[in-house]
PDB file of C-alpha atoms in Angstrom:
ATOM      1  CA  MET G   1     -28.177  81.560  -4.150  1.00 80.00           C
ATOM      2  CA  SER G   2     -26.362  82.831  -1.084  1.00 91.00           C
ATOM      3  CA  VAL G   3     -25.867  80.942   2.173  1.00 93.00           C
ATOM      4  CA  ILE G   4     -25.158  82.960   5.305  1.00 94.00           C
ATOM      5  CA  ALA G   5     -24.218  81.475   8.694  1.00 97.00           C
ATOM      6  CA  LYS G   6     -26.340  83.114  11.403  1.00 95.00           C
ATOM      7  CA  SER G   7     -27.007  83.184  15.076  1.00 97.00           C
ATOM      8  CA  LEU G   8     -30.730  82.481  14.805  1.00 97.00           C
ATOM      9  CA  GLN G   9     -31.312  83.019  18.517  1.00 98.00           C
ATOM     10  CA  PRO G  10     -28.255  84.547  20.268  1.00 97.00           C
ATOM     11  CA  GLY G  11     -29.664  83.865  23.738  1.00 97.00           C
ATOM     12  CA  LEU G  12     -33.072  83.975  25.381  1.00 98.00           C
ATOM     13  CA  THR G  13     -34.187  82.966  28.868  1.00 98.00           C
ATOM     14  CA  LEU G  14     -37.349  80.887  28.562  1.00 98.00           C
ATOM     15  CA  THR G  15     -40.416  81.017  30.782  1.00 98.00           C
ATOM     16  CA  ALA G  16     -42.966  78.390  31.758  1.00 98.00           C
ATOM     17  CA  SER G  17     -45.177  79.515  28.845  1.00 97.00           C
ATOM     18  CA  SER G  18     -44.362  78.614  25.255  1.00 97.00           C
ATOM     19  CA  VAL G  19     -42.933  81.542  23.237  1.00 97.00           C
ATOM     20  CA  ALA G  20     -41.452  81.957  19.767  1.00 98.00           C
ATOM     21  CA  VAL G  21     -37.666  81.591  20.022  1.00 98.00           C
ATOM     22  CA  PHE G  22     -37.162  82.069  16.269  1.00 98.00           C
ATOM     23  CA  THR G  23     -39.362  83.007  13.326  1.00 98.00           C
ATOM     24  CA  ALA G  24     -37.985  82.471   9.824  1.00 97.00           C
ATOM     25  CA  GLY G  25     -37.980  85.322   7.326  1.00 95.00           C
ATOM     26  CA  ALA G  26     -37.966  85.253   3.531  1.00 93.00           C
ATOM     27  CA  GLY G  27     -36.094  82.403   1.878  1.00 93.00           C
ATOM     28  CA  THR G  28     -35.171  79.182   3.625  1.00 96.00           C
ATOM     29  CA  THR G  29     -33.544  78.833   7.035  1.00 97.00           C
ATOM     30  CA  VAL G  30     -31.785  75.707   8.296  1.00 98.00           C
ATOM     31  CA  VAL G  31     -31.192  75.204  12.006  1.00 98.00           C
ATOM     32  CA  SER G  32     -27.764  73.597  12.366  1.00 97.00           C
ATOM     33  CA  SER G  33     -27.531  73.408  16.151  1.00 97.00           C
ATOM     34  CA  GLY G  34     -29.305  74.375  19.324  1.00 97.00           C
ATOM     35  CA  VAL G  35     -28.509  74.390  23.020  1.00 98.00           C
ATOM     36  CA  LEU G  36     -30.691  74.647  26.086  1.00 98.00           C
ATOM     37  CA  SER G  37     -28.774  75.185  29.307  1.00 98.00           C
ATOM     38  CA  ASN G  38     -30.077  75.060  32.845  1.00 98.00           C
ATOM     39  CA  PRO G  39     -28.303  77.621  35.060  1.00 98.00           C
ATOM     40  CA  THR G  40     -30.902  77.159  37.834  1.00 97.00           C
ATOM     41  CA  THR G  41     -30.650  75.030  40.971  1.00 98.00           C
ATOM     42  CA  ALA G  42     -33.596  72.770  40.071  1.00 98.00           C
ATOM     43  CA  ALA G  43     -34.455  70.338  37.285  1.00 98.00           C
ATOM     44  CA  VAL G  44     -36.511  72.051  34.556  1.00 98.00           C
ATOM     45  CA  THR G  45     -38.842  70.393  32.058  1.00 98.00           C
ATOM     46  CA  PHE G  46     -39.004  71.912  28.591  1.00 98.00           C
ATOM     47  CA  SER G  47     -40.839  71.449  25.310  1.00 98.00           C
ATOM     48  CA  VAL G  48     -40.174  72.570  21.730  1.00 98.00           C
ATOM     49  CA  GLN G  49     -42.802  72.995  19.005  1.00 98.00           C
ATOM     50  CA  ILE G  50     -42.850  73.885  15.315  1.00 97.00           C
ATOM     51  CA  GLN G  51     -45.543  76.180  13.995  1.00 98.00           C
ATOM     52  CA  ARG G  52     -45.562  76.223  10.209  1.00 97.00           C
ATOM     53  CA  SER G  53     -46.702  79.542   8.741  1.00 95.00           C
ATOM     54  CA  GLY G  54     -50.447  79.888   9.241  1.00 88.00           C
ATOM     55  CA  ASP G  55     -50.825  76.474  10.893  1.00 95.00           C
ATOM     56  CA  THR G  56     -51.144  75.105  14.431  1.00 96.00           C
ATOM     57  CA  ALA G  57     -48.159  74.299  16.644  1.00 96.00           C
ATOM     58  CA  LEU G  58     -46.945  70.682  16.657  1.00 97.00           C
ATOM     59  CA  GLY G  59     -44.771  69.088  19.344  1.00 96.00           C
ATOM     60  CA  LEU G  60     -41.196  68.279  18.285  1.00 96.00           C
ATOM     61  CA  ILE G  61     -39.972  67.605  21.813  1.00 96.00           C
ATOM     62  CA  PRO G  62     -43.128  67.171  23.907  1.00 95.00           C
ATOM     63  CA  SER G  63     -41.379  66.994  27.279  1.00 96.00           C
ATOM     64  CA  ARG G  64     -37.822  66.480  28.462  1.00 98.00           C
ATOM     65  CA  THR G  65     -36.009  67.480  31.661  1.00 98.00           C
ATOM     66  CA  ILE G  66     -32.628  69.145  32.111  1.00 98.00           C
ATOM     67  CA  GLN G  67     -30.902  68.798  35.470  1.00 98.00           C
ATOM     68  CA  PRO G  68     -29.296  71.825  37.193  1.00 98.00           C
ATOM     69  CA  ASN G  69     -26.066  73.019  35.511  1.00 98.00           C
ATOM     70  CA  GLU G  70     -26.604  70.658  32.546  1.00 98.00           C
ATOM     71  CA  THR G  71     -27.356  71.187  28.860  1.00 98.00           C
ATOM     72  CA  ASP G  72     -29.385  69.580  26.091  1.00 98.00           C
ATOM     73  CA  LEU G  73     -28.024  69.840  22.533  1.00 98.00           C
ATOM     74  CA  LEU G  74     -31.450  69.401  20.908  1.00 97.00           C
ATOM     75  CA  PRO G  75     -30.501  66.781  18.292  1.00 97.00           C
ATOM     76  CA  GLU G  76     -34.039  66.908  16.873  1.00 96.00           C
ATOM     77  CA  LEU G  77     -33.293  70.377  15.476  1.00 96.00           C
ATOM     78  CA  GLY G  78     -30.103  69.484  13.570  1.00 93.00           C
ATOM     79  CA  SER G  79     -30.673  70.221   9.844  1.00 94.00           C
ATOM     80  CA  PHE G  80     -34.247  71.329  10.554  1.00 95.00           C
ATOM     81  CA  VAL G  81     -35.639  73.345   7.598  1.00 97.00           C
ATOM     82  CA  LEU G  82     -37.874  76.385   8.121  1.00 97.00           C
ATOM     83  CA  GLY G  83     -39.748  78.377   5.493  1.00 97.00           C
ATOM     84  CA  ASN G  84     -40.936  81.977   5.530  1.00 96.00           C
ATOM     85  CA  GLY G  85     -43.118  82.553   8.611  1.00 97.00           C
ATOM     86  CA  ASP G  86     -42.363  79.214  10.287  1.00 98.00           C
ATOM     87  CA  ALA G  87     -41.648  79.548  14.016  1.00 98.00           C
ATOM     88  CA  LEU G  88     -39.921  77.457  16.658  1.00 98.00           C
ATOM     89  CA  LEU G  89     -41.651  77.725  20.041  1.00 98.00           C
ATOM     90  CA  ALA G  90     -40.191  76.655  23.377  1.00 98.00           C
ATOM     91  CA  SER G  91     -40.930  76.655  27.088  1.00 98.00           C
ATOM     92  CA  GLY G  92     -38.781  75.808  30.108  1.00 98.00           C
ATOM     93  CA  ASP G  93     -38.787  78.179  33.070  1.00 98.00           C
ATOM     94  CA  GLY G  94     -35.293  79.675  33.499  1.00 98.00           C
ATOM     95  CA  LEU G  95     -33.574  77.737  30.683  1.00 98.00           C
ATOM     96  CA  VAL G  96     -31.327  79.610  28.252  1.00 98.00           C
ATOM     97  CA  CYS G  97     -31.913  78.944  24.530  1.00 98.00           C
ATOM     98  CA  VAL G  98     -29.328  79.476  21.744  1.00 98.00           C
ATOM     99  CA  LEU G  99     -29.867  78.515  18.074  1.00 98.00           C
ATOM    100  CA  ASN G 100     -27.428  78.632  15.157  1.00 98.00           C
ATOM    101  CA  GLY G 101     -28.021  77.980  11.486  1.00 98.00           C
ATOM    102  CA  TYR G 102     -27.984  79.199   7.906  1.00 96.00           C
ATOM    103  CA  ALA G 103     -30.173  81.554   5.921  1.00 94.00           C
ATOM    104  CA  MET G 104     -30.485  80.849   2.196  1.00 90.00           C
ATOM    105  CA  SER G 105     -31.861  83.228  -0.356  1.00 81.00           C
TER     106      SER G 105
END
């Protein structure tokens, strides 16, 4: 088995609609950390969902707000395990999303 540290999502600006911010490939992926930052001048509400391969999306963080020039470290995603085809979805108009983790094969 090999374990490789990866930038799962190097940086993506979110919109008001939920989009896939990371989709796991073959093997197992573990999210070790995530950051949402708000570079805008207004408070922004965001949500994060998990969509297991072939299933419906489920709310992990149904709704939380980040103030201007603040961040959220997404503690719910620490050590979060994803299998092949699982996707993390997020929304939050103008927020920047970064995810780090490990790929195991």
